[in-house]
Short mmCIF file of C-alpha atoms in Angstrom, two decimals:
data_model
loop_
_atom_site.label_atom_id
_atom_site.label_comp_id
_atom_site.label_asym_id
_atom_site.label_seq_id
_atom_site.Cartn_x
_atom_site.Cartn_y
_atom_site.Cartn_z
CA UNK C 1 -12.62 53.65 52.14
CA UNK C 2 -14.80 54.75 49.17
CA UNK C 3 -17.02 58.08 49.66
CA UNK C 4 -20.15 57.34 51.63
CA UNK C 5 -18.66 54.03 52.84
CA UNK C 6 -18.58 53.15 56.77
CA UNK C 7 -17.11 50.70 58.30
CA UNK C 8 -19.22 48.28 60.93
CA UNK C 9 -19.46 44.54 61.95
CA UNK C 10 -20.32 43.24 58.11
CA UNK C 11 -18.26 46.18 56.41
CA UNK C 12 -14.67 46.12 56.98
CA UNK C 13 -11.26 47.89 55.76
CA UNK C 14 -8.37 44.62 55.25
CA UNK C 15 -6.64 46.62 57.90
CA UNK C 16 -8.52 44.97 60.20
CA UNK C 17 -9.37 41.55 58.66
CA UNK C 18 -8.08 38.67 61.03
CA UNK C 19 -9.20 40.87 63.62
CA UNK C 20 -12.88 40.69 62.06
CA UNK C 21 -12.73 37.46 61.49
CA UNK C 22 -11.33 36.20 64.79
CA UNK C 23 -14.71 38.09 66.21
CA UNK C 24 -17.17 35.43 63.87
CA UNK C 25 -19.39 33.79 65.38
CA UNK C 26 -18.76 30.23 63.72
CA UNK C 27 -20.60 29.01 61.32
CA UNK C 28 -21.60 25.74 59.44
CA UNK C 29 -19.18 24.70 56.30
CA UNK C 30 -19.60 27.07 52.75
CA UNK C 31 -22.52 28.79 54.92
CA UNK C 32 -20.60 32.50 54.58
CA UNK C 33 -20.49 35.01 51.44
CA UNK C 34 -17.22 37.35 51.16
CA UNK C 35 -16.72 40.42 48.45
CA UNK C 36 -13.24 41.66 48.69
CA UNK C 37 -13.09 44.80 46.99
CA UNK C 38 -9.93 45.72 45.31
CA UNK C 39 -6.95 44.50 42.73
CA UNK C 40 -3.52 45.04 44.77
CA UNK C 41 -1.48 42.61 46.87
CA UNK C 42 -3.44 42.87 49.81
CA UNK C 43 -6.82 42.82 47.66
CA UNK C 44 -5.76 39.07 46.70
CA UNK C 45 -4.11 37.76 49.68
CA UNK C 46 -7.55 38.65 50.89
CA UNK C 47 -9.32 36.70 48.87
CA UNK C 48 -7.21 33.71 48.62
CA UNK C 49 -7.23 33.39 52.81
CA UNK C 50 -11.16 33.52 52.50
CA UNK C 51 -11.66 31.51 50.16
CA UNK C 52 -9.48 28.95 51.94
CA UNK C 53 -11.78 29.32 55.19
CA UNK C 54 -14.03 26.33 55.58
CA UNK C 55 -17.26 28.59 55.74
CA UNK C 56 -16.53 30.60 52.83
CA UNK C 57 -19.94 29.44 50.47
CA UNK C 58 -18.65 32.29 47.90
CA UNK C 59 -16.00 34.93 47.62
CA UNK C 60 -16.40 37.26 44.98
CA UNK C 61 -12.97 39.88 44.30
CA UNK C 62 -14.49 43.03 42.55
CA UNK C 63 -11.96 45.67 40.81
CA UNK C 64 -12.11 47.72 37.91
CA UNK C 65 -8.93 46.59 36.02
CA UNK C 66 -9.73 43.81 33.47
CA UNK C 67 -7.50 41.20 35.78
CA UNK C 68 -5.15 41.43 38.52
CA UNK C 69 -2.08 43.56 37.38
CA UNK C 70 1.40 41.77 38.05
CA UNK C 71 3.98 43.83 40.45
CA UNK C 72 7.27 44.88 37.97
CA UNK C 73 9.96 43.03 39.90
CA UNK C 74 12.42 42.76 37.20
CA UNK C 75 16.00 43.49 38.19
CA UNK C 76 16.04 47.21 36.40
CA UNK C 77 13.10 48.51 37.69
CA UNK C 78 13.84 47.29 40.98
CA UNK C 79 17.06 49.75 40.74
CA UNK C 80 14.37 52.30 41.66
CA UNK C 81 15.08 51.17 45.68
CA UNK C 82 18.57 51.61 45.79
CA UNK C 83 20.35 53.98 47.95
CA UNK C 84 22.11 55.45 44.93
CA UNK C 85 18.03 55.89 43.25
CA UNK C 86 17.08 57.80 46.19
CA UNK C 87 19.84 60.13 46.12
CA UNK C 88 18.47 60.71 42.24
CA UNK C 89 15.36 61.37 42.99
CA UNK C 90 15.90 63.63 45.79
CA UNK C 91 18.13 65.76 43.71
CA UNK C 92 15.55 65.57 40.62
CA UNK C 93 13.03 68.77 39.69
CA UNK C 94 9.48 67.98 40.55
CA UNK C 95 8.39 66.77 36.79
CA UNK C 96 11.07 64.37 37.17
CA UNK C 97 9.85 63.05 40.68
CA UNK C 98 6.03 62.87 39.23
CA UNK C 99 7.38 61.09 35.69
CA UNK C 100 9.50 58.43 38.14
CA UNK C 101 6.88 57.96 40.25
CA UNK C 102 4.06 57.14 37.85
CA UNK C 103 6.42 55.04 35.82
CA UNK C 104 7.49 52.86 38.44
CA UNK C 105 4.00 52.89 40.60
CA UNK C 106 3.89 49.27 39.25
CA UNK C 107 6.84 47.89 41.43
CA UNK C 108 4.90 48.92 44.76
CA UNK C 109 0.93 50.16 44.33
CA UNK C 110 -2.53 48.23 43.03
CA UNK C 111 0.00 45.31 41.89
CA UNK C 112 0.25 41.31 42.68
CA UNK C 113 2.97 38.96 42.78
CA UNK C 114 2.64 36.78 39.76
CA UNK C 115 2.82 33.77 41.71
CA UNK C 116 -0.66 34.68 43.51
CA UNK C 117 -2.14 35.62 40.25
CA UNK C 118 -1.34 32.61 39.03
CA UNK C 119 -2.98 30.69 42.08
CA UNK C 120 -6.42 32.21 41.95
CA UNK C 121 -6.96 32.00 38.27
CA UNK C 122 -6.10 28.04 38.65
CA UNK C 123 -8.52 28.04 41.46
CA UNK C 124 -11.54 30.10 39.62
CA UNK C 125 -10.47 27.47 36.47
CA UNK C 126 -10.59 24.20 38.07
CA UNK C 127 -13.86 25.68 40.36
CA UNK C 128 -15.27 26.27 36.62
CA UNK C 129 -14.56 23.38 34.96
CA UNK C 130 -16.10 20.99 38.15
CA UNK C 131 -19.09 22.34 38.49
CA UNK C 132 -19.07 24.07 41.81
CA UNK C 133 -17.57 27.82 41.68
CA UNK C 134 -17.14 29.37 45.13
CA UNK C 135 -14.25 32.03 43.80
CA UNK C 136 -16.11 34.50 41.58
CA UNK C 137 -13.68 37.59 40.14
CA UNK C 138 -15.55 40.61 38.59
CA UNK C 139 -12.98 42.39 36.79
CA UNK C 140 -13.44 45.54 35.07
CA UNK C 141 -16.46 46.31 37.67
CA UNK C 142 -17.04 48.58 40.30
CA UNK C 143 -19.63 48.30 43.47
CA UNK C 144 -22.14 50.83 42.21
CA UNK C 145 -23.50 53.57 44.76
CA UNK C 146 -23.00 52.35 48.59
CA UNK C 147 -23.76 48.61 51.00
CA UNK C 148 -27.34 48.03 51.73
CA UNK C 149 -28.24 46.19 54.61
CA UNK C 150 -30.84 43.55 54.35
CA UNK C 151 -32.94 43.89 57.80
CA UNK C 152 -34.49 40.61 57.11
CA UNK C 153 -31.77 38.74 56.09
CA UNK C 154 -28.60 40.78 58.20
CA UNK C 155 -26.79 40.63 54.98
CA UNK C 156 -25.39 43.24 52.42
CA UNK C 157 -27.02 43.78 48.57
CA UNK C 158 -23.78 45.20 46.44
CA UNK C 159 -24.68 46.72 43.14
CA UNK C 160 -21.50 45.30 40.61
CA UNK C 161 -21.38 47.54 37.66
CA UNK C 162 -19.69 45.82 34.59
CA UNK C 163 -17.81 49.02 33.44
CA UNK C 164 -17.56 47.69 29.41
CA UNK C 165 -21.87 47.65 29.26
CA UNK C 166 -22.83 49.78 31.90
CA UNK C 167 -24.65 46.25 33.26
CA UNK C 168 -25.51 45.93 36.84
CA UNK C 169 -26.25 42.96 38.74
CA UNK C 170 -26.66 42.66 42.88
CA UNK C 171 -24.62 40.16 44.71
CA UNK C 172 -26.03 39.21 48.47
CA UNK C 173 -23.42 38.65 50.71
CA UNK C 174 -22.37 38.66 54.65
CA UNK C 175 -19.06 40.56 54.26
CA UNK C 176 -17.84 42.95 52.48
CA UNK C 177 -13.82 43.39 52.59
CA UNK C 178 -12.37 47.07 51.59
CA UNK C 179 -8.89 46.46 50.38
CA UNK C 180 -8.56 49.75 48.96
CA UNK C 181 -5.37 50.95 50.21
CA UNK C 182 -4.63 53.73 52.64
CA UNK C 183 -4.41 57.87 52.59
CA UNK C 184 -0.74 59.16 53.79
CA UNK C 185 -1.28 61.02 57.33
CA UNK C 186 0.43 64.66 57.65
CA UNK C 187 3.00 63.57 60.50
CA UNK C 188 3.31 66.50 61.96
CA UNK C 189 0.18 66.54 63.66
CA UNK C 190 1.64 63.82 66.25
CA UNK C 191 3.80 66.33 67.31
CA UNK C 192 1.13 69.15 68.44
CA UNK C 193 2.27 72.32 68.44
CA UNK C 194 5.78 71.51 67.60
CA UNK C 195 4.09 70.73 64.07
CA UNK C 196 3.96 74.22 63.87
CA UNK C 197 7.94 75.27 63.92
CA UNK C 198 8.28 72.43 60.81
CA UNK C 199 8.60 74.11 57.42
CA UNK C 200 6.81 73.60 54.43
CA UNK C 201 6.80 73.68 50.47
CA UNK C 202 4.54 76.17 48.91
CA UNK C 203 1.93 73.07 48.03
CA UNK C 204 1.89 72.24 51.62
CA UNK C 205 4.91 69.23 52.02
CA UNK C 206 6.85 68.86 55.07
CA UNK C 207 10.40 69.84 53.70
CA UNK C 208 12.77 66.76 54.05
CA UNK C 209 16.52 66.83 53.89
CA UNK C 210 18.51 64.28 52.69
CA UNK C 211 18.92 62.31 55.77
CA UNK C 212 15.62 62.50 56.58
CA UNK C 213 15.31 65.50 59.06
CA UNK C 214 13.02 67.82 58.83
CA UNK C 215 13.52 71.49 58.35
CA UNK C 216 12.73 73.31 61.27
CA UNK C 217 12.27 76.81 62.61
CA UNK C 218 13.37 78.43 65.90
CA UNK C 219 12.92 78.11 68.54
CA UNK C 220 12.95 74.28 67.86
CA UNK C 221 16.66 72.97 67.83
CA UNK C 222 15.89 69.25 68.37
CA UNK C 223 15.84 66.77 65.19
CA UNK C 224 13.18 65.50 63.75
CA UNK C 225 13.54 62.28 61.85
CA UNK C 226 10.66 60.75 59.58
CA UNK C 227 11.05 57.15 59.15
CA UNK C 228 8.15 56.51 55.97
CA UNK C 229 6.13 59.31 55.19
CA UNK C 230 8.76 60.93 52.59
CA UNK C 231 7.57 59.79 49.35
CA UNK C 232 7.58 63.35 47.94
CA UNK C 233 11.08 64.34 48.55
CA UNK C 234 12.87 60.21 48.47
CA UNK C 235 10.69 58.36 46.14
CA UNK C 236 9.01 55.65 46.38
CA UNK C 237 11.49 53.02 48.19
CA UNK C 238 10.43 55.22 51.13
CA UNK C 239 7.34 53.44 52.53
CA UNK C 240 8.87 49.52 51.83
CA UNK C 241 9.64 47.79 54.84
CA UNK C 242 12.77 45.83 52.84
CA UNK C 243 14.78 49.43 52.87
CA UNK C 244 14.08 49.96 56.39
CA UNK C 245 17.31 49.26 57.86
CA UNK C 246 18.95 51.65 55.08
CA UNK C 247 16.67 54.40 56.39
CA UNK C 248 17.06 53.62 59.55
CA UNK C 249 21.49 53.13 59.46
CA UNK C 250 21.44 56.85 57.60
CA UNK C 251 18.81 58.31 60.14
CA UNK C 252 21.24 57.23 62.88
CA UNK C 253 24.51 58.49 61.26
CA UNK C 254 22.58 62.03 61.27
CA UNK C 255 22.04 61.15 64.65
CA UNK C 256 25.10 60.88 65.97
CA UNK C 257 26.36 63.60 63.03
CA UNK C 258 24.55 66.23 64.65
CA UNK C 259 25.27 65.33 68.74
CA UNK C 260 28.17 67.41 70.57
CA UNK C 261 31.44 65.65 71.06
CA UNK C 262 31.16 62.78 74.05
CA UNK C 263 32.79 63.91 77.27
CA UNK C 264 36.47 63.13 78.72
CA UNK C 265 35.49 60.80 81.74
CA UNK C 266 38.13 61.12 84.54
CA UNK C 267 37.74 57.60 85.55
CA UNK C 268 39.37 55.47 88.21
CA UNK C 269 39.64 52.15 88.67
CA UNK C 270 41.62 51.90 91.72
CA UNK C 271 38.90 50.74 93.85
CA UNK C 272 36.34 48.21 93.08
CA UNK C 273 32.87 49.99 92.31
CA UNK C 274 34.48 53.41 91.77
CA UNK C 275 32.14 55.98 89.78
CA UNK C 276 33.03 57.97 86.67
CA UNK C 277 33.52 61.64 87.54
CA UNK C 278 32.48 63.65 84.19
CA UNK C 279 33.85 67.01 83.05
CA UNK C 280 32.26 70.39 83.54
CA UNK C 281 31.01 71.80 80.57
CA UNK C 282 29.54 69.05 78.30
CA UNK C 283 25.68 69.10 79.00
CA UNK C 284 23.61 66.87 77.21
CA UNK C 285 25.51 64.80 74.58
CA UNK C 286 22.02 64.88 72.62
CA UNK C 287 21.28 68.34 72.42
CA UNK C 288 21.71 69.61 68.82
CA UNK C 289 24.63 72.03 67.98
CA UNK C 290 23.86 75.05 66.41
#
């Protein structure tokens, strides 16, 4: 969320949307106002599911590009997930990793499918052209300064600020949507003072090798596997749900990479229900060799 922002029963984070609005009260038809602030996917799926709700009166979609920004899902670009890209990127210098990722933020971050871009500016057109405009998008504007509740009213005054003039108008509304993306957590703190025996890069990053394990420090001889926050060290496939299973199939070759050797088993089958006597010696098969 924005600085100063909070979140309460009118002010929400798209996190939590269907959530929200499953906890409405209901209301009469076009009786509710929605802003949806934001320009990425989840910024416009936003706004197209409320303005498809029977009580939406208005939904306005406020962002500060001139229009919604389509996602780069052309077949080159898109080589930036493959297996092979990741193994690039991990081997590249820093520079290299910075130039990548801002050149290819466009296949991932503050970007819509055409196909959805498409669908609200027919819907803000034909709205126009009939008369009766419910879908109202404020590009190249920003919500100036914080919410105000309305005491008399139980609504929220924004302050848009058209960013070409410096103009500033107030829009009254009942909701206010945040779909302003989300801050990458330091994993390590899930793991309490085990956090502490994981090494780090001199600006702070958990190191990360190759297979996704992270460098640790006696006396901690476990692995450690991260399975999304390792955009720094493999790029920028590393957060997409569609490359999961590729994470997850080299995660679990590590895995098994780094277990001992599985034990003889003196077994005999002789008698029905017979147990399987195990060798001396073996331990744990998931304790990590040295």
């Amino acid at each position: 969320l924005p600085p100063g922002v909070e979140r309460c029963e009118r002010i929400w984070h798209n996190s939590e949307l269907l959530f929200r609005l499953a906890d409405l009260a209901p209301a009469p038809p076009r009786s509710r106002r929605y802003v949806v602030v934001g320009a990425g996917q989840s910024a416009a799926e936003a706004t197209a599911y409320l303005h498809d709700r029977e009580d939406a009166a208005a939904v306005h979609s406020v962002f500060s590009r001139y229009g919604y920004s389509p996602a780069d899902d052309t077949s080159f670009a898109n080589r930036i997930f493959d297996p092979e890209a990741v193994d690039h990127f991990y081997a590249a210098p820093g520079e290299v990793k910075q130039m990548l990722m801002d050149y290819h933020a466009n296949t991932n971050y503050s970007v819509v499918d055409p196909e959805l871009i498409q669908d609200l500016y027919t819907r803000a057109y034909q709205e126009k052209v009939g008369g009766t405009q419910r879908l109202h998008v404020h590009g190249a504007s920003r919500v100036a300064g914080t919410p105000t509740t309305s005491p008399d009213t139980a609504g929220i005054a924004l302050d848009i600020q058209f960013l070409p003039t410096g103009q500033t108008h107030t829009i009254d509304t009942d909701i206010v949507v945040y779909a302003t993306g989300y801050r990458p957590i330091d994993p390590s703190g899930l793991l309490g003072d085990v956090g502490a025996w994981c090494r780090r890069a001199e600006d702070g990053e958990l190191l990360v090798e190759r297979d996704y394990r992270l460098h640790t420090v006696h006396p901690l001889r476990a692995g450690i596997y991260l399975q999304g926050p390792t955009e720094h060290t493999h790029g920028i496939s590393s957060t997409l749900l569609s490359t999961t299973a590729v994470r997850a199939e080299e995660i679990l070759d590590s895995v098994l990479g780094h277990r001992r050797p599985e034990p003889d088993l003196n077994v005999a089958h002789d008698a029905s229900g017979e147990p399987a006597a195990m060798g001396n010696g073996f331990g744990d098969p998931g304790v990590i060799t040295s």
